[in-house]
Coordinates of C-alpha atoms in Angstrom, one line a residue:
M1 CA 0.0 0.0 0.0
V2 CA 1.2 3.5 -0.8
V3 CA -0.1 6.5 1.1
C4 CA 0.6 10.1 -0.1
G5 CA -0.4 13.1 1.9
D6 CA 0.6 16.3 3.6
D7 CA -1.3 16.3 6.9
G8 CA -2.4 14.1 9.8
L9 CA -4.7 11.9 7.8
A10 CA -1.8 10.4 5.9
H11 CA 0.0 9.4 9.1
R12 CA -3.3 8.1 10.6
L13 CA -4.1 6.1 7.5
A14 CA -0.7 4.6 7.2
A15 CA -0.8 3.5 10.8
E16 CA -4.3 2.1 10.3
L17 CA -3.1 -0.1 7.4
R18 CA 0.0 -1.2 9.1
G19 CA -1.3 -1.7 12.6
V20 CA -4.8 -3.0 12.0
Y21 CA -4.6 -4.8 8.7
D22 CA -0.8 -5.7 8.8
E23 CA -0.2 -4.3 5.3
Q24 CA 3.2 -3.2 3.9
V25 CA 3.0 0.6 3.6
T26 CA 5.1 3.2 1.9
L27 CA 4.3 6.7 3.3
V28 CA 5.1 9.7 1.0
V29 CA 5.1 13.0 2.9
P30 CA 6.6 16.5 2.4
P31 CA 10.0 17.1 4.1
N32 CA 8.7 19.6 6.6
R33 CA 6.3 16.9 7.9
R34 CA 9.0 14.5 9.1
T35 CA 8.9 15.9 12.7
V36 CA 5.1 15.2 13.0
R37 CA 4.7 12.3 15.5
P38 CA 2.5 9.7 13.7
P39 CA -0.4 8.2 15.7
V40 CA -0.3 4.8 17.3
V41 CA -3.0 2.4 16.1
G42 CA -3.2 -1.3 17.0
R43 CA 0.2 -3.0 16.6
A44 CA 1.8 0.1 15.0
R45 CA 4.2 1.3 17.6
A46 CA 5.8 4.3 16.0
A47 CA 9.3 5.4 17.1
S48 CA 9.7 8.6 19.0
A49 CA 10.1 11.9 17.1
A50 CA 13.8 12.1 18.0
L51 CA 14.5 8.5 16.7
F52 CA 12.5 9.2 13.6
D53 CA 14.5 12.3 12.9
R54 CA 17.8 10.5 13.3
M55 CA 16.8 7.7 11.0
V56 CA 15.6 10.1 8.3
S57 CA 18.7 12.2 8.6
A58 CA 20.8 9.0 8.3
A59 CA 18.9 8.0 5.2
V60 CA 19.3 11.4 3.7
G61 CA 23.0 11.3 4.5
T62 CA 23.3 7.9 2.8
V63 CA 21.7 9.2 -0.3
G64 CA 24.0 12.2 -0.3
R65 CA 27.1 10.0 -0.1
A66 CA 25.8 8.0 -3.0
G67 CA 26.1 11.0 -5.3
A68 CA 29.0 11.1 -7.7
T69 CA 30.1 14.6 -6.6
G70 CA 29.7 14.0 -2.9
Q71 CA 26.7 16.3 -2.8
P72 CA 23.2 15.2 -1.8
T73 CA 21.4 13.9 -4.9
A74 CA 18.1 15.6 -6.1
G75 CA 14.8 13.8 -5.6
P76 CA 13.0 12.2 -2.7
A77 CA 14.6 11.0 0.5
A78 CA 13.7 7.6 1.8
G79 CA 13.7 6.3 5.4
Q80 CA 12.6 3.3 7.4
R81 CA 10.7 3.6 10.7
A82 CA 11.0 1.2 13.6
D83 CA 7.6 -0.4 12.7
G84 CA 8.8 -1.4 9.2
E85 CA 6.9 1.4 7.4
A86 CA 8.9 2.9 4.5
V87 CA 8.9 6.7 4.5
L88 CA 9.6 8.8 1.4
E89 CA 10.0 12.5 1.6
A90 CA 9.0 14.5 -1.4
A91 CA 7.5 18.0 -1.9
E92 CA 5.0 16.8 -4.6
P93 CA 3.8 13.4 -5.9
T94 CA 5.5 13.6 -9.3
E95 CA 5.9 10.7 -11.6
A96 CA 9.4 10.1 -10.4
V97 CA 8.2 10.1 -6.7
L98 CA 5.4 7.7 -7.4
A99 CA 7.7 5.4 -9.3
E100 CA 10.2 5.5 -6.4
A101 CA 7.4 4.6 -4.0
G102 CA 6.7 1.5 -6.0
V103 CA 3.3 2.4 -7.4
A104 CA 3.9 0.1 -10.4
R105 CA 4.0 -2.9 -8.0
A106 CA 1.5 -1.7 -5.4
A107 CA -2.0 -3.0 -4.7
A108 CA -3.5 0.3 -3.8
L109 CA -2.6 4.0 -3.6
A110 CA -4.3 6.6 -1.4
L111 CA -3.9 10.3 -2.3
V112 CA -5.0 12.3 0.7
Y113 CA -3.4 15.8 0.1
D114 CA -5.5 18.7 1.2
D115 CA -5.5 20.1 -2.4
D116 CA -7.9 18.5 -4.9
E117 CA -5.8 19.4 -7.9
T118 CA -2.7 17.7 -6.5
N119 CA -4.7 14.5 -5.8
I120 CA -6.2 14.5 -9.3
R121 CA -2.9 15.1 -11.1
A122 CA -1.2 12.3 -9.1
A123 CA -4.1 9.9 -9.7
L124 CA -3.9 10.4 -13.5
T125 CA -0.1 9.7 -13.4
A126 CA -0.6 6.6 -11.1
R127 CA -3.3 5.2 -13.4
R128 CA -0.8 5.4 -16.3
L129 CA 2.0 3.7 -14.3
N130 CA -0.3 0.9 -13.1
P131 CA -3.7 0.4 -14.8
R132 CA -4.7 -2.2 -12.3
L133 CA -4.0 -0.1 -9.2
R134 CA -6.8 0.5 -6.7
L135 CA -7.0 4.2 -6.2
V136 CA -8.5 6.1 -3.2
L137 CA -8.7 9.9 -3.6
R138 CA -9.5 12.6 -1.1
L139 CA -11.6 15.2 -2.8
Y140 CA -13.7 18.0 -1.4
N141 CA -15.6 18.6 -4.7
R142 CA -18.0 15.7 -4.7
R143 CA -19.5 16.4 -8.2
L144 CA -16.0 16.5 -9.7
G145 CA -15.1 13.3 -7.7
G146 CA -17.9 11.4 -9.5
H147 CA -16.6 12.3 -12.9
I148 CA -13.0 11.5 -11.8
E149 CA -14.1 8.0 -10.6
E150 CA -15.7 7.3 -14.0
L151 CA -12.8 8.6 -16.0
L152 CA -10.1 6.6 -14.1
D153 CA -12.1 3.4 -14.1
Q154 CA -12.8 3.7 -17.8
A155 CA -9.0 4.2 -18.4
A156 CA -8.3 1.1 -16.4
A157 CA -10.8 -0.9 -18.3
L158 CA -9.4 0.2 -21.7
A159 CA -5.9 -0.6 -20.6
A160 CA -7.0 -4.1 -19.4
G161 CA -8.8 -4.6 -22.7
D162 CA -5.6 -3.9 -24.6
G163 CA -4.0 -6.8 -22.9
V164 CA -2.0 -4.8 -20.4
A165 CA -0.6 -7.0 -17.7
G166 CA 1.9 -6.5 -15.0
P167 CA 2.6 -6.9 -11.3
G168 CA -0.9 -5.8 -10.5
A169 CA -2.5 -8.5 -12.6
G170 CA -5.4 -10.2 -10.8
L171 CA -6.3 -7.1 -8.8
E172 CA -9.6 -5.5 -9.6
A173 CA -9.0 -1.9 -10.6
S174 CA -11.3 0.6 -9.0
T175 CA -11.3 4.2 -8.0
T176 CA -13.0 5.5 -4.9
V177 CA -13.4 9.2 -4.1
L178 CA -13.9 10.0 -0.4
S179 CA -14.0 13.2 1.7
D180 CA -12.8 13.3 5.2
A181 CA -15.6 15.8 5.8
D182 CA -18.3 13.5 4.5
T183 CA -16.9 10.6 6.5
A184 CA -16.7 12.5 9.8
A185 CA -19.7 14.8 9.5
P186 CA -22.4 12.2 10.4
A187 CA -20.6 11.2 13.6
L188 CA -20.0 14.8 14.6
A189 CA -23.6 15.9 13.9
A190 CA -25.0 12.8 15.7
T191 CA -22.9 13.5 18.8
A192 CA -24.2 17.0 19.0
V193 CA -27.9 16.0 19.0
A194 CA -29.8 14.6 21.9
G195 CA -32.3 11.9 21.1
T196 CA -30.8 11.2 17.7
S197 CA -27.6 9.4 17.0
R198 CA -25.4 8.0 14.3
V199 CA -27.2 7.0 11.1
V200 CA -26.1 4.5 8.5
Q201 CA -28.1 4.3 5.3
T202 CA -27.6 2.1 2.2
E203 CA -29.9 0.5 -0.4
G204 CA -33.1 1.5 1.4
L205 CA -31.9 0.3 4.8
L206 CA -31.7 3.0 7.5
L207 CA -30.0 2.1 10.8
R208 CA -29.8 4.4 13.8
A209 CA -27.7 4.0 16.9
V210 CA -28.8 5.7 20.1
E211 CA -27.5 5.8 23.7
R212 CA -29.8 4.6 26.4
P213 CA -29.6 2.5 29.6
L214 CA -30.1 -1.3 29.1
P215 CA -33.6 -2.4 30.4
G216 CA -32.3 -5.7 31.8
E217 CA -33.1 -9.2 30.5
D218 CA -34.6 -7.8 27.3
G219 CA -31.5 -5.8 26.5
A220 CA -29.6 -8.8 25.1
G221 CA -29.6 -9.5 21.4
L222 CA -28.7 -8.1 18.1
S223 CA -29.5 -4.5 19.0
T224 CA -26.7 -3.9 21.5
L225 CA -23.6 -2.5 19.7
A226 CA -21.6 -1.3 22.7
L227 CA -21.6 -0.9 26.5
L228 CA -20.4 2.6 27.5
S229 CA -17.9 3.2 30.3
G230 CA -19.2 3.5 33.8
G231 CA -17.1 4.0 36.9
E232 CA -14.0 1.9 36.5
Q233 CA -15.5 -0.2 33.7
P234 CA -14.1 0.5 30.2
P235 CA -16.3 0.6 27.1
V236 CA -17.0 -2.7 25.4
L237 CA -17.7 -3.0 21.7
L238 CA -20.1 -5.7 20.3
P239 CA -20.6 -7.5 23.7
G240 CA -22.0 -11.1 24.0
D241 CA -25.6 -11.7 25.1
E242 CA -24.5 -12.9 28.6
E243 CA -22.3 -9.8 29.1
V244 CA -25.3 -7.6 28.1
R245 CA -27.6 -9.3 30.6
R246 CA -25.1 -8.8 33.4
A247 CA -24.9 -5.1 32.5
A248 CA -28.5 -4.2 33.2
G249 CA -29.0 -0.5 33.8
R250 CA -25.6 0.4 32.2
Q251 CA -25.6 3.0 29.4
A252 CA -25.3 1.3 26.0
V253 CA -25.3 2.1 22.3
V254 CA -28.4 0.3 20.9
L255 CA -29.2 -0.2 17.3
E256 CA -32.6 0.8 15.9
H257 CA -34.1 0.1 12.5
V258 CA -35.9 3.1 10.9
S259 CA -38.3 1.9 8.1
S260 CA -38.0 5.1 6.0
A261 CA -36.3 8.5 5.8
T262 CA -39.7 10.0 6.6
D263 CA -39.8 8.3 10.0
A264 CA -36.3 9.4 10.7
E265 CA -37.3 13.0 10.0
S266 CA -40.4 12.8 12.1
A267 CA -38.4 11.4 15.0
A268 CA -35.8 14.2 14.9
P269 CA -36.4 17.3 16.9
G270 CA -37.0 20.7 15.5
R271 CA -39.3 22.0 12.7
R272 CA -39.4 20.5 9.2
L273 CA -37.3 22.5 6.8
T274 CA -39.3 23.7 3.8
G275 CA -38.9 26.3 1.1
V276 CA -41.8 28.4 2.3
M277 CA -41.0 31.5 4.3
P278 CA -42.8 31.2 7.7
L279 CA -45.0 34.1 8.9
A280 CA -42.7 34.5 12.0
S281 CA -39.8 35.5 9.7
L282 CA -41.9 38.3 8.1
F283 CA -43.1 40.1 11.2
S284 CA -41.5 40.6 14.6
R285 CA -43.1 39.3 17.8
R286 CA -44.1 42.8 18.9
L287 CA -45.7 43.6 15.6
R288 CA -47.6 40.4 15.6
W289 CA -49.0 41.1 19.1
S290 CA -50.0 44.6 17.9
L291 CA -51.9 43.2 15.0
A292 CA -53.6 40.7 17.3
G293 CA -54.7 43.4 19.7
L294 CA -56.2 45.5 16.9
V295 CA -58.1 42.5 15.6
G296 CA -59.4 41.8 19.1
C297 CA -60.6 45.5 19.3
V298 CA -62.5 45.2 16.0
I299 CA -64.2 42.0 17.2
A300 CA -65.2 43.6 20.5
L301 CA -66.6 46.7 18.7
A302 CA -68.6 44.6 16.3
V303 CA -70.1 42.5 19.2
A304 CA -70.9 45.7 21.1
L305 CA -72.7 47.2 18.1
W306 CA -74.7 44.0 17.7
L307 CA -75.8 44.1 21.3
I308 CA -76.7 47.8 21.3
T309 CA -78.5 48.1 18.0
G310 CA -79.8 44.5 17.7
I311 CA -78.8 44.2 14.0
D312 CA -77.4 41.1 12.4
L313 CA -73.9 40.2 13.7
L314 CA -72.5 39.9 10.2
R315 CA -73.9 43.4 9.3
A316 CA -72.5 44.7 12.6
C317 CA -69.0 43.5 11.6
Y318 CA -69.4 45.2 8.2
I319 CA -70.5 48.5 9.7
T320 CA -67.6 48.4 12.2
L321 CA -65.1 48.0 9.4
L322 CA -66.7 50.9 7.5
D323 CA -66.3 53.1 10.6
L324 CA -62.8 51.8 11.1
F325 CA -61.7 52.9 7.7
A326 CA -63.8 56.2 7.9
I327 CA -65.9 55.4 4.8
D328 CA -69.3 55.4 6.6
D329 CA -71.7 58.3 7.1
P330 CA -71.6 60.1 10.5
A331 CA -74.2 58.7 12.9
F332 CA -75.9 62.0 13.6
K333 CA -79.4 60.6 14.1
E334 CA -78.3 57.3 15.7
P335 CA -78.5 56.5 19.5
L336 CA -75.7 57.7 21.7
G337 CA -74.2 54.2 22.0
R338 CA -73.9 54.0 18.2
Q339 CA -72.2 57.3 18.1
V340 CA -69.7 56.4 20.8
L341 CA -68.9 53.1 19.0
Q342 CA -68.3 55.0 15.7
L343 CA -65.9 57.3 17.4
L344 CA -64.1 54.4 19.0
S345 CA -63.9 52.6 15.7
A346 CA -62.4 55.7 14.1
L347 CA -59.8 55.8 16.9
V348 CA -58.9 52.2 16.3
G349 CA -58.6 53.0 12.6
L350 CA -56.1 55.7 13.4
L351 CA -54.1 53.3 15.5
L352 CA -54.2 50.7 12.7
L353 CA -52.4 53.0 10.1
P354 CA -48.9 53.0 11.7
V355 CA -49.2 49.3 12.4
L356 CA -50.0 48.5 8.8
L357 CA -47.1 50.8 7.7
A358 CA -44.7 49.0 10.1
A359 CA -45.9 45.6 8.8
A360 CA -45.3 46.7 5.2
L361 CA -41.8 47.9 5.9
E362 CA -40.8 44.8 7.9
A363 CA -42.1 42.5 5.1
F364 CA -40.3 44.5 2.5
G365 CA -37.1 44.4 4.5
T366 CA -37.4 40.6 5.0
F367 CA -37.9 40.0 1.3
R368 CA -35.1 42.4 0.4
T369 CA -32.6 40.6 2.7
A370 CA -33.8 37.1 1.8
S371 CA -30.5 36.5 0.0
T372 CA -28.4 37.7 2.9
L373 CA -27.5 36.0 6.1
R374 CA -30.3 35.6 8.7
R375 CA -29.9 36.7 12.3
P376 CA -31.0 34.3 15.2
P377 CA -34.7 34.7 15.7
R378 CA -36.0 36.0 19.0
G379 CA -36.9 33.4 21.6
L380 CA -34.9 30.6 19.9
S381 CA -34.0 27.7 22.2
G382 CA -32.9 24.1 22.1
H383 CA -30.7 24.7 19.1
V384 CA -27.1 23.7 18.2
V385 CA -24.5 26.4 18.1
L386 CA -22.1 25.4 15.3
L387 CA -18.7 27.2 15.3
G388 CA -16.9 27.2 11.9
L389 CA -18.2 26.9 8.4
G390 CA -15.2 25.4 6.7
K391 CA -15.4 22.2 4.8
I392 CA -16.1 20.2 7.9
G393 CA -18.5 22.7 9.3
T394 CA -20.4 22.9 6.0
R395 CA -20.9 19.1 5.9
V396 CA -22.0 19.0 9.6
L397 CA -24.5 21.9 8.9
T398 CA -26.0 20.0 6.0
R399 CA -26.3 16.9 8.1
L400 CA -28.0 18.7 11.0
R401 CA -30.5 20.3 8.7
E402 CA -31.3 16.9 7.1
L403 CA -32.2 15.8 10.6
N404 CA -34.3 18.9 11.1
V405 CA -32.2 20.2 14.0
P406 CA -32.3 24.0 14.5
V407 CA -28.8 25.5 14.1
V408 CA -27.2 28.9 14.7
C409 CA -23.7 29.2 13.0
V410 CA -20.8 31.4 14.1
E411 CA -18.1 32.3 11.6
S412 CA -15.3 34.8 11.7
D413 CA -14.5 34.8 7.9
P414 CA -17.1 36.7 5.8
E415 CA -15.8 34.8 2.8
A416 CA -16.1 31.3 4.3
R417 CA -17.2 28.6 1.9
G418 CA -20.1 27.5 4.1
L419 CA -21.9 30.8 4.2
A420 CA -23.5 30.1 0.8
T421 CA -24.9 26.8 2.2
A422 CA -26.2 28.6 5.3
R423 CA -27.9 31.2 3.2
R424 CA -29.5 28.5 1.0
L425 CA -30.7 26.6 4.0
R426 CA -31.9 29.8 5.7
V427 CA -29.8 29.1 8.8
P428 CA -29.0 32.0 11.1
V429 CA -25.4 33.1 11.1
V430 CA -23.4 35.3 13.5
L431 CA -20.4 36.9 11.9
G432 CA -17.6 37.5 14.4
D433 CA -14.7 36.1 16.3
V434 CA -16.0 33.5 18.8
T435 CA -13.2 34.4 21.2
Q436 CA -14.5 38.0 21.5
E437 CA -17.1 38.8 24.1
G438 CA -20.7 38.9 23.0
V439 CA -20.4 36.7 20.0
L440 CA -21.6 33.5 21.7
E441 CA -24.3 35.5 23.5
A442 CA -25.5 36.7 20.1
A443 CA -25.9 33.1 19.1
Q444 CA -28.0 32.6 22.2
I445 CA -25.7 30.1 23.8
H446 CA -27.5 30.4 27.1
R447 CA -30.6 28.7 25.5
A448 CA -28.8 26.2 23.3
R449 CA -28.7 22.5 23.7
T450 CA -25.2 21.9 22.3
L451 CA -22.1 23.7 21.3
L452 CA -20.4 22.0 18.3
A453 CA -16.9 23.6 17.8
V454 CA -15.4 22.4 14.4
T455 CA -13.1 25.3 13.5
S456 CA -9.6 24.5 12.2
A457 CA -7.9 25.9 15.3
D458 CA -7.8 23.7 18.4
T459 CA -7.3 26.6 20.8
T460 CA -10.3 28.4 19.4
N461 CA -12.5 25.4 19.9
L462 CA -11.2 24.9 23.4
E463 CA -11.5 28.5 24.4
A464 CA -15.1 28.7 23.1
A465 CA -16.0 25.5 25.0
L466 CA -14.5 26.8 28.2
Y467 CA -16.3 30.1 27.9
A468 CA -19.6 28.5 27.0
R469 CA -19.3 26.3 30.1
T470 CA -19.1 29.4 32.3
V471 CA -22.4 30.6 30.8
R472 CA -24.0 27.2 31.1
P473 CA -22.2 24.6 33.1
D474 CA -24.6 21.8 31.9
L475 CA -24.2 22.6 28.2
R476 CA -23.4 19.6 25.9
V477 CA -20.0 20.3 24.3
V478 CA -18.5 18.6 21.2
L479 CA -15.0 19.6 20.1
R480 CA -13.1 18.9 17.0
L481 CA -9.4 18.6 18.0
Y482 CA -6.6 17.8 15.6
D483 CA -4.2 15.9 18.0
D484 CA -5.6 12.7 19.5
D485 CA -3.6 12.9 22.7
F486 CA -4.7 16.5 23.2
A487 CA -8.3 15.5 22.5
T488 CA -8.1 12.7 25.1
A489 CA -6.6 15.1 27.8
V490 CA -9.3 17.7 27.1
Y491 CA -12.1 15.2 27.3
R492 CA -10.9 13.7 30.6
T493 CA -10.4 17.1 32.1
L494 CA -13.7 18.6 31.1
R495 CA -15.5 15.4 32.2
A496 CA -13.9 15.6 35.6
A497 CA -14.6 19.4 36.0
H498 CA -18.2 19.1 34.8
P499 CA -19.4 15.5 35.6
S500 CA -23.1 16.3 35.0
A501 CA -22.5 17.7 31.5
L502 CA -21.8 15.6 28.3
T503 CA -18.4 16.3 26.8
R504 CA -17.1 14.7 23.6
S505 CA -13.8 15.4 21.7
R506 CA -13.5 14.2 18.1
S507 CA -10.6 14.0 15.7
V508 CA -11.6 14.1 12.0
T509 CA -8.6 12.0 11.0
H510 CA -9.5 9.5 13.7
L511 CA -13.0 9.2 12.2
A512 CA -12.1 9.3 8.5
A513 CA -9.1 7.0 8.4
P514 CA -11.1 3.7 8.8
A515 CA -13.2 4.5 5.7
F516 CA -10.1 5.3 3.6
A517 CA -8.4 2.1 4.8
G518 CA -11.4 0.0 3.9
A519 CA -11.6 1.6 0.4
M520 CA -7.9 0.7 -0.2
L521 CA -8.7 -2.9 0.7
G522 CA -11.7 -3.0 -1.7
R523 CA -14.4 -3.0 1.0
Q524 CA -17.5 -0.8 1.0
V525 CA -17.4 0.9 4.4
L526 CA -20.8 2.4 4.8
G527 CA -20.1 4.6 7.9
A528 CA -18.5 4.8 11.3
I529 CA -19.8 5.7 14.7
A530 CA -17.6 6.9 17.6
V531 CA -18.0 5.0 20.9
E532 CA -16.2 7.3 23.3
R533 CA -12.5 7.1 22.1
R534 CA -13.1 4.0 19.9
V535 CA -14.7 3.6 16.4
L536 CA -17.3 1.1 15.3
L537 CA -17.5 0.5 11.5
F538 CA -20.4 -0.5 9.3
A539 CA -19.6 -2.4 6.1
A540 CA -21.3 -4.3 3.3
V541 CA -20.0 -7.8 3.0
D542 CA -20.8 -10.5 0.3
V543 CA -21.8 -13.8 1.8
D544 CA -20.6 -15.9 -1.2
G545 CA -18.0 -18.4 -0.1
H546 CA -17.5 -16.7 3.3
P547 CA -17.1 -19.5 5.9
Q548 CA -18.0 -17.3 8.8
L549 CA -21.2 -16.1 7.2
E550 CA -22.5 -18.6 4.6
G551 CA -24.7 -21.3 6.2
H552 CA -25.2 -19.3 9.4
T553 CA -28.3 -17.5 10.6
L554 CA -28.2 -13.7 11.1
R555 CA -28.4 -14.4 14.9
D556 CA -25.4 -16.7 14.8
A557 CA -23.2 -14.7 12.5
F558 CA -21.4 -13.0 15.3
H559 CA -17.9 -12.9 16.9
T560 CA -17.9 -11.3 20.3
G561 CA -15.9 -8.1 20.4
S562 CA -15.1 -8.2 16.7
W563 CA -18.0 -8.2 14.3
R564 CA -21.7 -8.9 14.0
A565 CA -24.1 -9.3 11.0
L566 CA -27.0 -7.0 11.3
A567 CA -29.3 -7.3 8.3
R568 CA -29.5 -8.4 4.7
L569 CA -29.3 -5.6 2.1
G570 CA -32.5 -5.5 0.1
H571 CA -34.3 -7.4 2.8
P572 CA -34.3 -5.2 5.9
D573 CA -37.2 -7.1 7.5
T574 CA -35.6 -10.5 7.3
S575 CA -36.0 -12.7 10.4
L576 CA -32.9 -13.2 12.6
D577 CA -33.3 -17.0 11.9
H578 CA -32.8 -16.6 8.2
V579 CA -29.9 -18.7 7.0
L580 CA -27.4 -16.7 4.9
E581 CA -26.7 -18.2 1.5
K582 CA -24.9 -17.5 -1.7
G583 CA -26.1 -14.2 -3.3
D584 CA -26.9 -12.5 0.0
R585 CA -25.2 -9.3 1.0
V586 CA -25.2 -8.2 4.7
V587 CA -24.5 -5.1 6.7
V588 CA -21.9 -5.9 9.3
A589 CA -20.9 -3.9 12.4
A590 CA -17.3 -4.4 13.3
T591 CA -14.3 -3.1 15.1
R592 CA -11.4 -2.1 13.0
R593 CA -9.6 -5.4 13.8
G594 CA -12.8 -7.3 13.4
L595 CA -13.2 -6.0 9.9
A596 CA -9.7 -7.1 9.1
E597 CA -10.6 -10.6 10.3
L598 CA -13.5 -10.7 7.9
R599 CA -11.1 -10.0 5.0

């Protein structure tokens, strides 16, 4: 496997392949990334940063001494880490660099640079070097990604049709375009929402995981995905039935089947998102109360006229409106009560004029600014305050609105890419630096249900979370933090300082790497959910010829702590006693190591 990248995802992905799946990995990174301490995953025990520097320096020195003139030769510098992972330093993934990394002999190549153009250029070069190479690209532009997938697969098919063979013969060429934002956004959004949780959807099957205490004897079975930590007890993924029965009353992640997307939307909190502008957005609360008061006065005057004069009630309403708009004749010869009512009606009409003018101006202003950013409405509560509208924040915002969750966004950059999405979805946005006083108050943090901080700066996310906790100590807080060790330390400290509040820290690379690794191995990873500091994967697996699945029932297709078959694709209502056979395709929940066992 070859992994090329310029940020933490490359290191996390390489460690995932090496430590969990025991693959031979060549990592291509820019020279200025060699001091970044790679993460530790499974059996991948990376050397310390100092040892890594010495090894790379020694490798660079060896290459330099190999030059004819005694000067360091141009090109990439190679090194070997203590875990056996080959490291190649290069500024860009040029053809020479890809050839040096062994792309012509590799089974799969992952291009996870932060720049879409760099990944596309390298993918075109790699497909030419090895038509049977399995490619995994990290692209933010999803529409372009679909075209790139089709183009590269077509090129591979044509090359194979021309009789091209080589070291990669026998491998099924495929191209998969993924986005770390798309992979991580469902988990981040689900963590921020109470009552909803992680959702996995494929081929008409919709599965939702929620956190709730186990009821007791009835808690055992297919629906229990994990037991959450409690006291000194660590979290347990995919526990056995006996272990679940003994854990009665303990918090657990339980799987639910939602029959349709409509049911999921109806179960989600908040109002349904429609394209119709609500009346509340046209007129302010004070103006609506003024209009209601005037309508009440008109009704009262009409009823009084009906009682005094004895005329028909409908005619009394009509005469009252004529008096209100001053288009009726003066009641010179009418009884005193009728004359008083006419004067009162005229007075109400005078009061109505400024109210109607204010309503017209507010409605005009609302329509005029319909294409601009909305402000948080008065009296909003129970919403999610989302900090940051970059590529991660934009995907999280879209996901929250799909679940009909009310959101208020905070963004400091007036040119942020997510502002257009917020404008299209009619989501309120507060422009300002979240570290400045008054910005979170403008987002009505004191009435929010959750603070979801997903800016690109760890210190900004942490500062916003700490300040929000001073405003509301019981506020649910979800942080996006880059460094895993830092995220763990922040999570433990905040949980200890505020034991009654829910705190979650998430690393995007930690959530995205399993999906990229699964794509490199040719598996269809449908999604991932975070269970505290661990990850549970959902994948689609073919039953054909699989000894651990074929011939077993759905209930028995289970390995405690590793993987569990959940449902047949295309047959979501299948009985748990159904015997899996050739042609079936099942959704499997698995740990990362369990998914490797199913390989």
